[in-house]
Short mmCIF file of N, CA and C in Angstrom, two decimals:
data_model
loop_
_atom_site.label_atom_id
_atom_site.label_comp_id
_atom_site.label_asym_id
_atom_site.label_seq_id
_atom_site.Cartn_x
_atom_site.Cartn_y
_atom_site.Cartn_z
N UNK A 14 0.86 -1.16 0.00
CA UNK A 14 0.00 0.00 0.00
C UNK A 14 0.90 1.22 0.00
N UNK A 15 0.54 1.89 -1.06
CA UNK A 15 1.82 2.99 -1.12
C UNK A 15 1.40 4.23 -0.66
N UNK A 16 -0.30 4.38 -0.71
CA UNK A 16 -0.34 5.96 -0.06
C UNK A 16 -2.14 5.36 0.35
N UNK A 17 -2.53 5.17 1.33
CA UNK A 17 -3.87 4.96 1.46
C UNK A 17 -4.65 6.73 1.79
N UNK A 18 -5.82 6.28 0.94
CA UNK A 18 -6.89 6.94 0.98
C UNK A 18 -8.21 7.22 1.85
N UNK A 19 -8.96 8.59 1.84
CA UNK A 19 -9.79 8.65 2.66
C UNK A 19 -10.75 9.14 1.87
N UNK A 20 -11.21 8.51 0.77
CA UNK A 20 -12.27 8.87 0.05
C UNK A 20 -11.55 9.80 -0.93
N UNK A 21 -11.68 11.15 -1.18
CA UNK A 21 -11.29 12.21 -1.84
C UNK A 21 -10.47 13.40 -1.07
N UNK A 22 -10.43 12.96 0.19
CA UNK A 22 -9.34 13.67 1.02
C UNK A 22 -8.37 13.60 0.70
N UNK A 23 -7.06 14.50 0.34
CA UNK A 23 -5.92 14.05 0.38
C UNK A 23 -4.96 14.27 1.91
N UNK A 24 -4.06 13.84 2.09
CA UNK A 24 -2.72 13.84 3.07
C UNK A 24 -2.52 15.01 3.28
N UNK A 25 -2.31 15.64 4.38
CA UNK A 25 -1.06 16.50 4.64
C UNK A 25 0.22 16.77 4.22
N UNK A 26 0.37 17.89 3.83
CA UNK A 26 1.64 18.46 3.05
C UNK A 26 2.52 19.43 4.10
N UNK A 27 2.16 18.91 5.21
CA UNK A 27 2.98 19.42 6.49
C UNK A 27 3.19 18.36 8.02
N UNK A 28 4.66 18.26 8.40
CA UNK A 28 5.04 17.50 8.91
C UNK A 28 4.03 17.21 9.78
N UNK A 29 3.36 15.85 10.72
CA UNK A 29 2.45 15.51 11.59
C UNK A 29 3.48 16.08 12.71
N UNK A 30 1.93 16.58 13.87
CA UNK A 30 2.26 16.71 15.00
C UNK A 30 2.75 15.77 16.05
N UNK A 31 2.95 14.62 15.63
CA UNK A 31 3.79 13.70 16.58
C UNK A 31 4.52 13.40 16.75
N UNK A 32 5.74 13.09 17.71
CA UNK A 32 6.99 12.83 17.93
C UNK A 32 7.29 11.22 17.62
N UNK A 33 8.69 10.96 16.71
CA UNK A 33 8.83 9.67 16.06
C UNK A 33 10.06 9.59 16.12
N UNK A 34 10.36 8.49 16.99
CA UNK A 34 11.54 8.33 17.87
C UNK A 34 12.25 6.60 17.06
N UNK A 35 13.18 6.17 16.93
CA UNK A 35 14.03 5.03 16.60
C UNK A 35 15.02 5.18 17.40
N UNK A 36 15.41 3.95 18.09
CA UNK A 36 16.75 4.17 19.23
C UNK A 36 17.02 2.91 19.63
N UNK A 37 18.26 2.30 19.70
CA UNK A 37 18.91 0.73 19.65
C UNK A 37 18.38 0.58 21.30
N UNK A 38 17.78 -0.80 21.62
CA UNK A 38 17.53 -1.08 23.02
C UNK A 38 18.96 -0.77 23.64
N UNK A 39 18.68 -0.74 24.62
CA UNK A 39 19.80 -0.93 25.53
C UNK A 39 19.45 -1.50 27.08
N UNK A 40 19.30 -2.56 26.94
CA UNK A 40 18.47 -3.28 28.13
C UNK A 40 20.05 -3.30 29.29
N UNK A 41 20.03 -3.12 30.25
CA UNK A 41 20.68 -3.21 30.92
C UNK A 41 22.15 -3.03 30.93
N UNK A 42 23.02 -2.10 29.94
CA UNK A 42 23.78 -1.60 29.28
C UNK A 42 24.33 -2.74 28.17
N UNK A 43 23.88 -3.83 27.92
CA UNK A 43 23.83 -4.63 27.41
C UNK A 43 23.64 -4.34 25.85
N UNK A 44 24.67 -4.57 24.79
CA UNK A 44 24.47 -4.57 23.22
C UNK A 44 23.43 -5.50 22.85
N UNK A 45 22.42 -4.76 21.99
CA UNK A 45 21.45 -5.39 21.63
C UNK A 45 21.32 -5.53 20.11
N UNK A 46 20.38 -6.03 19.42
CA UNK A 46 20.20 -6.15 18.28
C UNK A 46 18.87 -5.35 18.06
N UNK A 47 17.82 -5.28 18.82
CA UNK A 47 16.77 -4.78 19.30
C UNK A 47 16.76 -3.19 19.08
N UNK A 48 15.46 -3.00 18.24
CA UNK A 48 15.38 -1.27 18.21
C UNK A 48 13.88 -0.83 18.81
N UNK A 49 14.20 0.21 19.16
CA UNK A 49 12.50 0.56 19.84
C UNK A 49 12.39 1.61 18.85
N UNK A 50 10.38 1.18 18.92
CA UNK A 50 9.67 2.38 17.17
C UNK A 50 8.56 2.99 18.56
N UNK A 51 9.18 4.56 18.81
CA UNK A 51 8.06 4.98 19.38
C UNK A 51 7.14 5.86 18.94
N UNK A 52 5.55 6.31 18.30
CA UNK A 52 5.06 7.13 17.51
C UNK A 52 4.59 7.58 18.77
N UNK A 53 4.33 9.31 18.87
CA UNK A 53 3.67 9.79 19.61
C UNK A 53 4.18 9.55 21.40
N UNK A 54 3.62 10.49 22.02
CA UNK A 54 4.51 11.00 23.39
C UNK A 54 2.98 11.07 24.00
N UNK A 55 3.50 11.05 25.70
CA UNK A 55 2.79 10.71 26.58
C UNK A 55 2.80 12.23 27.54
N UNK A 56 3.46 12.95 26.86
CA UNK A 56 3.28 14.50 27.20
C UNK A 56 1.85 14.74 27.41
N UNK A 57 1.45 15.50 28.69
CA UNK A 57 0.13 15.51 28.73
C UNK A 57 -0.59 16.92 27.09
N UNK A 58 0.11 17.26 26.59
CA UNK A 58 -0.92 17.74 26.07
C UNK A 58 -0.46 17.48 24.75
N UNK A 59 -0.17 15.73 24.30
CA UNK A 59 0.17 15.63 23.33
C UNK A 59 -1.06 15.10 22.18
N UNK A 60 -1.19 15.19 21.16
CA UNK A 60 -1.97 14.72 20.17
C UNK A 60 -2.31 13.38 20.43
N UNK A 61 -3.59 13.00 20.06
CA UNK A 61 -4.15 11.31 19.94
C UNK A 61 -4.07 11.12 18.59
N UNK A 62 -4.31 10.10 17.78
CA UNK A 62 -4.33 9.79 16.47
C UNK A 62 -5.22 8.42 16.59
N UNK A 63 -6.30 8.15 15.21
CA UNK A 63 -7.00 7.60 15.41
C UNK A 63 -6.81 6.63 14.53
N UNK A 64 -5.57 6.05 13.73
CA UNK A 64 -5.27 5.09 12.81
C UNK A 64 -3.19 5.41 12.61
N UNK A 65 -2.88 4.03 12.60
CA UNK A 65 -1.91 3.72 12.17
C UNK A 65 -1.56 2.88 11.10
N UNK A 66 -0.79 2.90 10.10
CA UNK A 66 -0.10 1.42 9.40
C UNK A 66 1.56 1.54 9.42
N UNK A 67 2.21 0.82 9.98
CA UNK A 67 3.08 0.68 9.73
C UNK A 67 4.04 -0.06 8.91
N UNK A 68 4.73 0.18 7.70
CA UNK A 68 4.94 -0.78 6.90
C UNK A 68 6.43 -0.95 6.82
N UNK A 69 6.80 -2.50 7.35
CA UNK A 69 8.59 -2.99 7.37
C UNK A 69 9.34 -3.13 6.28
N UNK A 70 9.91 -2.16 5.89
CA UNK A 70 10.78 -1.77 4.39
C UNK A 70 12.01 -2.61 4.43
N UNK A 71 12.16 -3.37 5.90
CA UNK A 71 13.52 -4.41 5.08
C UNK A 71 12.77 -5.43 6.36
N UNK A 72 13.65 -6.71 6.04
CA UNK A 72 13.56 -7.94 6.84
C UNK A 72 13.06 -8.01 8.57
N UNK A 73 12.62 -8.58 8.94
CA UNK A 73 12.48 -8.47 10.32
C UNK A 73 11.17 -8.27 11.33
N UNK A 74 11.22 -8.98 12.40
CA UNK A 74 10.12 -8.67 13.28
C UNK A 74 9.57 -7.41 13.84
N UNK A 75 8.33 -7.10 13.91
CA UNK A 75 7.95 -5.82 14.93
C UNK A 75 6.74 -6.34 15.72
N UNK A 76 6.82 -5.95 16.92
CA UNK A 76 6.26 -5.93 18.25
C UNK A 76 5.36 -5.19 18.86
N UNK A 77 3.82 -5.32 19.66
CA UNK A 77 3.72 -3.91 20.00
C UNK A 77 4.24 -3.81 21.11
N UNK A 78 4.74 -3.28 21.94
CA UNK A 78 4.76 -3.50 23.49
C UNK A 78 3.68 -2.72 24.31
N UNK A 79 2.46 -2.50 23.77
CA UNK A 79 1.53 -2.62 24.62
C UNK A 79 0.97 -3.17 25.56
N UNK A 80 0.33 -2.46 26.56
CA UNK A 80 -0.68 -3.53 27.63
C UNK A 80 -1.90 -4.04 27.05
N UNK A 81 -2.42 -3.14 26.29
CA UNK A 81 -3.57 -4.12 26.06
C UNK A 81 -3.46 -4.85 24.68
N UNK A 82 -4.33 -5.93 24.84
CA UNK A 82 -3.97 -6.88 23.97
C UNK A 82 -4.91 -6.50 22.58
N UNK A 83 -4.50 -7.41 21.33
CA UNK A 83 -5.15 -6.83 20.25
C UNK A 83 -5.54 -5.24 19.92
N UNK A 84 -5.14 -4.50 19.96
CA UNK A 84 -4.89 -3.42 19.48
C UNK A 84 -4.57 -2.95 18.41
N UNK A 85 -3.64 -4.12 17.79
CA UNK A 85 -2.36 -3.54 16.55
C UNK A 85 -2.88 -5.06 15.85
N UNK A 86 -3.01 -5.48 14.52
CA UNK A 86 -2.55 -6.44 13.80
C UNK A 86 -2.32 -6.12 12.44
N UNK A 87 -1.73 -7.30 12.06
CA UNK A 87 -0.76 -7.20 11.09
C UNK A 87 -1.90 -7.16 9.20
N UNK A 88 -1.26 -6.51 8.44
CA UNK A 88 -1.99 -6.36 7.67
C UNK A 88 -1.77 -7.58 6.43
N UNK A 89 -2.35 -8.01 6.36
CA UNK A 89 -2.46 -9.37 4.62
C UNK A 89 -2.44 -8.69 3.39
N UNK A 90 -1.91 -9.77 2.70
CA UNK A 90 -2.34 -9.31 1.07
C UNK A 90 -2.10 -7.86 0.75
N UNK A 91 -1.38 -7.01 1.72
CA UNK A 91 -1.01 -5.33 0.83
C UNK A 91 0.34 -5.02 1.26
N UNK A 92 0.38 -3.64 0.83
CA UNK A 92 2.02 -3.52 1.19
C UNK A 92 2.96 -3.80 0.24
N UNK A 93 2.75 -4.55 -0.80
CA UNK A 93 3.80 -5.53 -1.67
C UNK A 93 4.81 -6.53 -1.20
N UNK A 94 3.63 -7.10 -0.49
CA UNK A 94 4.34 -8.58 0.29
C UNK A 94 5.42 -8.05 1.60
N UNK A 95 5.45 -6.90 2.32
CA UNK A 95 5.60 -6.61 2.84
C UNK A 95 5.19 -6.60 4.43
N UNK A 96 5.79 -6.83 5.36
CA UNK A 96 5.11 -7.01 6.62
C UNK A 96 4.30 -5.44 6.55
N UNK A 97 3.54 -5.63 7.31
CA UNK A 97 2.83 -4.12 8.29
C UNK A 97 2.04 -4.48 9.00
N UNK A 98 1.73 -3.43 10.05
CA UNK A 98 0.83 -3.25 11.19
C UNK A 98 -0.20 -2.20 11.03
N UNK A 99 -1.62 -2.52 11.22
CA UNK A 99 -2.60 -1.21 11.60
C UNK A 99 -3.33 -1.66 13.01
N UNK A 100 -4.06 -0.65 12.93
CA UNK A 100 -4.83 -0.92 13.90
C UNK A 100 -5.83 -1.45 14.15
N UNK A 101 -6.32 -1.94 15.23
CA UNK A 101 -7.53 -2.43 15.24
C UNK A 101 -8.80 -1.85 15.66
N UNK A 102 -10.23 -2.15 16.00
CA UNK A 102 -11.04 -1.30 16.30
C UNK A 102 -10.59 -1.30 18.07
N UNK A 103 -10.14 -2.65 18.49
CA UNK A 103 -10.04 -1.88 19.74
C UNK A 103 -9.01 -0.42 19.95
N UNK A 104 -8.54 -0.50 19.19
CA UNK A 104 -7.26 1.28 19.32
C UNK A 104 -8.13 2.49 19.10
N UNK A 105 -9.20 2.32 17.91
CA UNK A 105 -10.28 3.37 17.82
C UNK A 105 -11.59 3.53 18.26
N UNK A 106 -11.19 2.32 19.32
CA UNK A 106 -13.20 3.10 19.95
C UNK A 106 -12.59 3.71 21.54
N UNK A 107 -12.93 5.11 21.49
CA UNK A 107 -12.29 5.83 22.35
C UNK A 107 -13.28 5.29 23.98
N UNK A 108 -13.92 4.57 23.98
CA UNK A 108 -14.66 4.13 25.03
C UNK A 108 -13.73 2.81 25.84
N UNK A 109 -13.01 2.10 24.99
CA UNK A 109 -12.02 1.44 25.54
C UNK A 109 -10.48 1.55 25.44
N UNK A 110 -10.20 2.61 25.07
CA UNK A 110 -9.14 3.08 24.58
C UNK A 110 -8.71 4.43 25.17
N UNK A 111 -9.11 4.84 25.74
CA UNK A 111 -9.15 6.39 27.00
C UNK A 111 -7.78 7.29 26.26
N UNK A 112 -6.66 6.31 26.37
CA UNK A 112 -5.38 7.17 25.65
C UNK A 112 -4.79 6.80 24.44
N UNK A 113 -5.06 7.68 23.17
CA UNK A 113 -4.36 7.21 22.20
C UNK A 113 -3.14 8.16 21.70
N UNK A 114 -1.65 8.34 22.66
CA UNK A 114 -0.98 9.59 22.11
C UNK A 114 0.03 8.75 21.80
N UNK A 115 0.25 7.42 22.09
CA UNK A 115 1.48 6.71 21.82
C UNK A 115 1.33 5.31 21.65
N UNK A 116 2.04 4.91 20.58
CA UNK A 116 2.66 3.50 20.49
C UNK A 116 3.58 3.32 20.85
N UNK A 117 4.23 2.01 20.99
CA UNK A 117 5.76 1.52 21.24
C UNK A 117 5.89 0.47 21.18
N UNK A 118 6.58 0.20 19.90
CA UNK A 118 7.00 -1.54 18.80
C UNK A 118 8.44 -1.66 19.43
N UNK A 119 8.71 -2.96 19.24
CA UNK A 119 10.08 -3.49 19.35
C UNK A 119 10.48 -4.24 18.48
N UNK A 120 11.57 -3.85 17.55
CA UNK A 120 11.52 -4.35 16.10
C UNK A 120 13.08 -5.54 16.04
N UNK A 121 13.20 -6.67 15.73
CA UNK A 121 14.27 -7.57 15.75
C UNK A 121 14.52 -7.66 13.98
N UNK A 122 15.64 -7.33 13.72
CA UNK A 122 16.21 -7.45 12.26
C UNK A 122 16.80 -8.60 12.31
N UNK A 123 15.64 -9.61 11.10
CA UNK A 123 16.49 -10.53 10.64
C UNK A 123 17.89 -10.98 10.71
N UNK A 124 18.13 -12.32 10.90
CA UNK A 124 19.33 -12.82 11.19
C UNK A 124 20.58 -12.59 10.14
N UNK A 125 21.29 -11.87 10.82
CA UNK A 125 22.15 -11.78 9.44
C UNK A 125 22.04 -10.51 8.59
N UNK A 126 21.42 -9.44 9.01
CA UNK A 126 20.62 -8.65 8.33
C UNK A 126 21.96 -7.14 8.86
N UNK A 127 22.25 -6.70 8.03
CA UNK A 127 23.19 -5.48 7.98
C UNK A 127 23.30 -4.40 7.56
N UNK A 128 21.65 -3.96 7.43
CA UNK A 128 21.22 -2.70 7.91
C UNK A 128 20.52 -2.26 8.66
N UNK A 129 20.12 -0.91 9.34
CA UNK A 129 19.32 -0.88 10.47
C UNK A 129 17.88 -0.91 9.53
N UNK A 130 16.59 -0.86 10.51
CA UNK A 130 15.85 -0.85 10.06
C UNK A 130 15.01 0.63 9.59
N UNK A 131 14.08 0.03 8.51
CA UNK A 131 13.87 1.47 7.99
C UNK A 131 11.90 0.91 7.58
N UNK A 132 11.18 2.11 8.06
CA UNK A 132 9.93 2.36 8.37
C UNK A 132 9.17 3.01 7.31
N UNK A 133 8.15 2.68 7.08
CA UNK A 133 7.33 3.74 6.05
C UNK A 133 6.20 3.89 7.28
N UNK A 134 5.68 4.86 7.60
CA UNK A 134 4.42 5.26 8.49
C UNK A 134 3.42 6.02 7.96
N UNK A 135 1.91 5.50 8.16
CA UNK A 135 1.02 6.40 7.53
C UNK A 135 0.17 6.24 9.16
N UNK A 136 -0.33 8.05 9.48
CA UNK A 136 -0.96 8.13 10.34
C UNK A 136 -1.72 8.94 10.49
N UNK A 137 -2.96 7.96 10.84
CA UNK A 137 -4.70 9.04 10.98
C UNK A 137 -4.93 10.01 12.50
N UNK A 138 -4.95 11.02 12.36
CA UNK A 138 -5.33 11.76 13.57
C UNK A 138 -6.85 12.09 13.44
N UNK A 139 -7.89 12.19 12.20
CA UNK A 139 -9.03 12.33 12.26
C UNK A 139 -8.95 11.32 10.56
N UNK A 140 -10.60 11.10 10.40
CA UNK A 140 -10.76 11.22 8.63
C UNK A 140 -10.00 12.21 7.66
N UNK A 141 -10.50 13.50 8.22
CA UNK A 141 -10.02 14.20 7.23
C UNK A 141 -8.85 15.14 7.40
N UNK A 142 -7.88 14.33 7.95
CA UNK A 142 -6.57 14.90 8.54
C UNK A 142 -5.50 13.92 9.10
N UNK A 143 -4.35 13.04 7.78
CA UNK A 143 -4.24 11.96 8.00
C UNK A 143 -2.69 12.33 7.31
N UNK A 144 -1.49 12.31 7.25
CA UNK A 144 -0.05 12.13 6.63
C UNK A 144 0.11 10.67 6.27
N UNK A 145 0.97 10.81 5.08
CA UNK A 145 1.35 9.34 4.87
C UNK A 145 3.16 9.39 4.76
N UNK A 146 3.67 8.27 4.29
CA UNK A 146 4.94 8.07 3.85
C UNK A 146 5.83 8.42 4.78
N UNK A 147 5.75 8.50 6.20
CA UNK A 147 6.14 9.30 6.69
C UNK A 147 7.60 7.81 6.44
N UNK A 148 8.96 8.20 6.47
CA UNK A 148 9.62 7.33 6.49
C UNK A 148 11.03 7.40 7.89
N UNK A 149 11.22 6.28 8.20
CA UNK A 149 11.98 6.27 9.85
C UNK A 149 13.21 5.29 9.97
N UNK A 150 14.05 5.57 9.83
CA UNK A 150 15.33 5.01 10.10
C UNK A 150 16.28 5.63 11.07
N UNK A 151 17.54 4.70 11.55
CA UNK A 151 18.41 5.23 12.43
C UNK A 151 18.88 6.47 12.04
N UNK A 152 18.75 6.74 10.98
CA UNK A 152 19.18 8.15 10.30
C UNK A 152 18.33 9.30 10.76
N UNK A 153 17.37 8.83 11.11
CA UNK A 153 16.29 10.21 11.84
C UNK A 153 14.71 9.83 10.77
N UNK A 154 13.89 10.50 10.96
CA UNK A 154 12.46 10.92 10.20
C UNK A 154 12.52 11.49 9.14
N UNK A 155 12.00 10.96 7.66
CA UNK A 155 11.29 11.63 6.81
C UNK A 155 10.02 11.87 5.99
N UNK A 156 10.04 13.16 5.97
CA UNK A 156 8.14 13.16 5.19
C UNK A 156 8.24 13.25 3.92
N UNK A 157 8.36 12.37 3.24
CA UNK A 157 8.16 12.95 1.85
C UNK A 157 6.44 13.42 1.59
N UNK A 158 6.97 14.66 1.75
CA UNK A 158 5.53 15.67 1.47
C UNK A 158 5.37 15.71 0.06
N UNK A 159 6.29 15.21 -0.56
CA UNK A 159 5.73 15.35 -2.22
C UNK A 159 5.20 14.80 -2.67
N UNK A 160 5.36 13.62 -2.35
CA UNK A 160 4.40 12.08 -2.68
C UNK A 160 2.96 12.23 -2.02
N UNK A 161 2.44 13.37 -1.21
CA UNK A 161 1.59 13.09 -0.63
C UNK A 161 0.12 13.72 -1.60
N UNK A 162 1.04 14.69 -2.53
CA UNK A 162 0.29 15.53 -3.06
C UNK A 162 -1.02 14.33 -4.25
#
């Protein structure tokens, strides 16, 4: 899925208001292989968002590390055979879902695998107010705002 749609809405052509973090675990000062994908901050007056997909641009596992269960699953048949994650209805019915300002995946790169990992993110804050492509590697965040047009 290269740019999903909201009917005749298009994307945002300005960076999303959420903070998008990539950073090597470091469990107990311990070298890891392990990277943490955090979207969105727990700042009290940070943005909710009401849809995610996340799509794995090279080899490898991702995780949610959420508490509650089913929240996040994995998407079939799109992507171009590509892993990804969206959400589920439990993440968008705000009646069981009280806080939506953050995720936090834990992503394991394939065995053998010798690059870091790299993210495509598309994320809904309403229907009609949604960014796509957002893209995420150890290198930092990018929006390609051009593609969105």
């Amino acid at each position: 899925m290269n740019q999903p749609k909201h009917g005749e809405i298009t994307p945002q052509t300005t960076p999303p208001p959420y903070n998008i973090t990539l950073s090597k675990e470091d469990a107990d000062g311990d070298e890891s292989n392990k990277w943490i994908l955090t979207v969105g901050s727990l700042e009290e007056d940070a943005p909710t968002y009401d849809g995610i997909l996340i799509v794995i641009e090279n080899s490898g596992k991702l995780k949610h590390l959420g508490t509650v269960r089913r929240q996040f699953k994995k998407v079939k048949n799109a992507c171009g055979g590509k892993e990804a994650w969206t959400h589920s209805t439990k993440w968008s019915d705000k009646e069981k879902n009280d806080d939506r300002r953050q995720t936090v995946w834990e992503f394991t790169p394939a065995e053998g695998a010798t690059e870091g990992p790299l993210f495509k993110i598309h994320l809904v804050q309403t229907f009609s107010m949604f960014w796509t492509n957002i893209m995420v590697s150890p290198a930092g965040v990018e929006y390609k705002l051009e593609e969105q047009e």
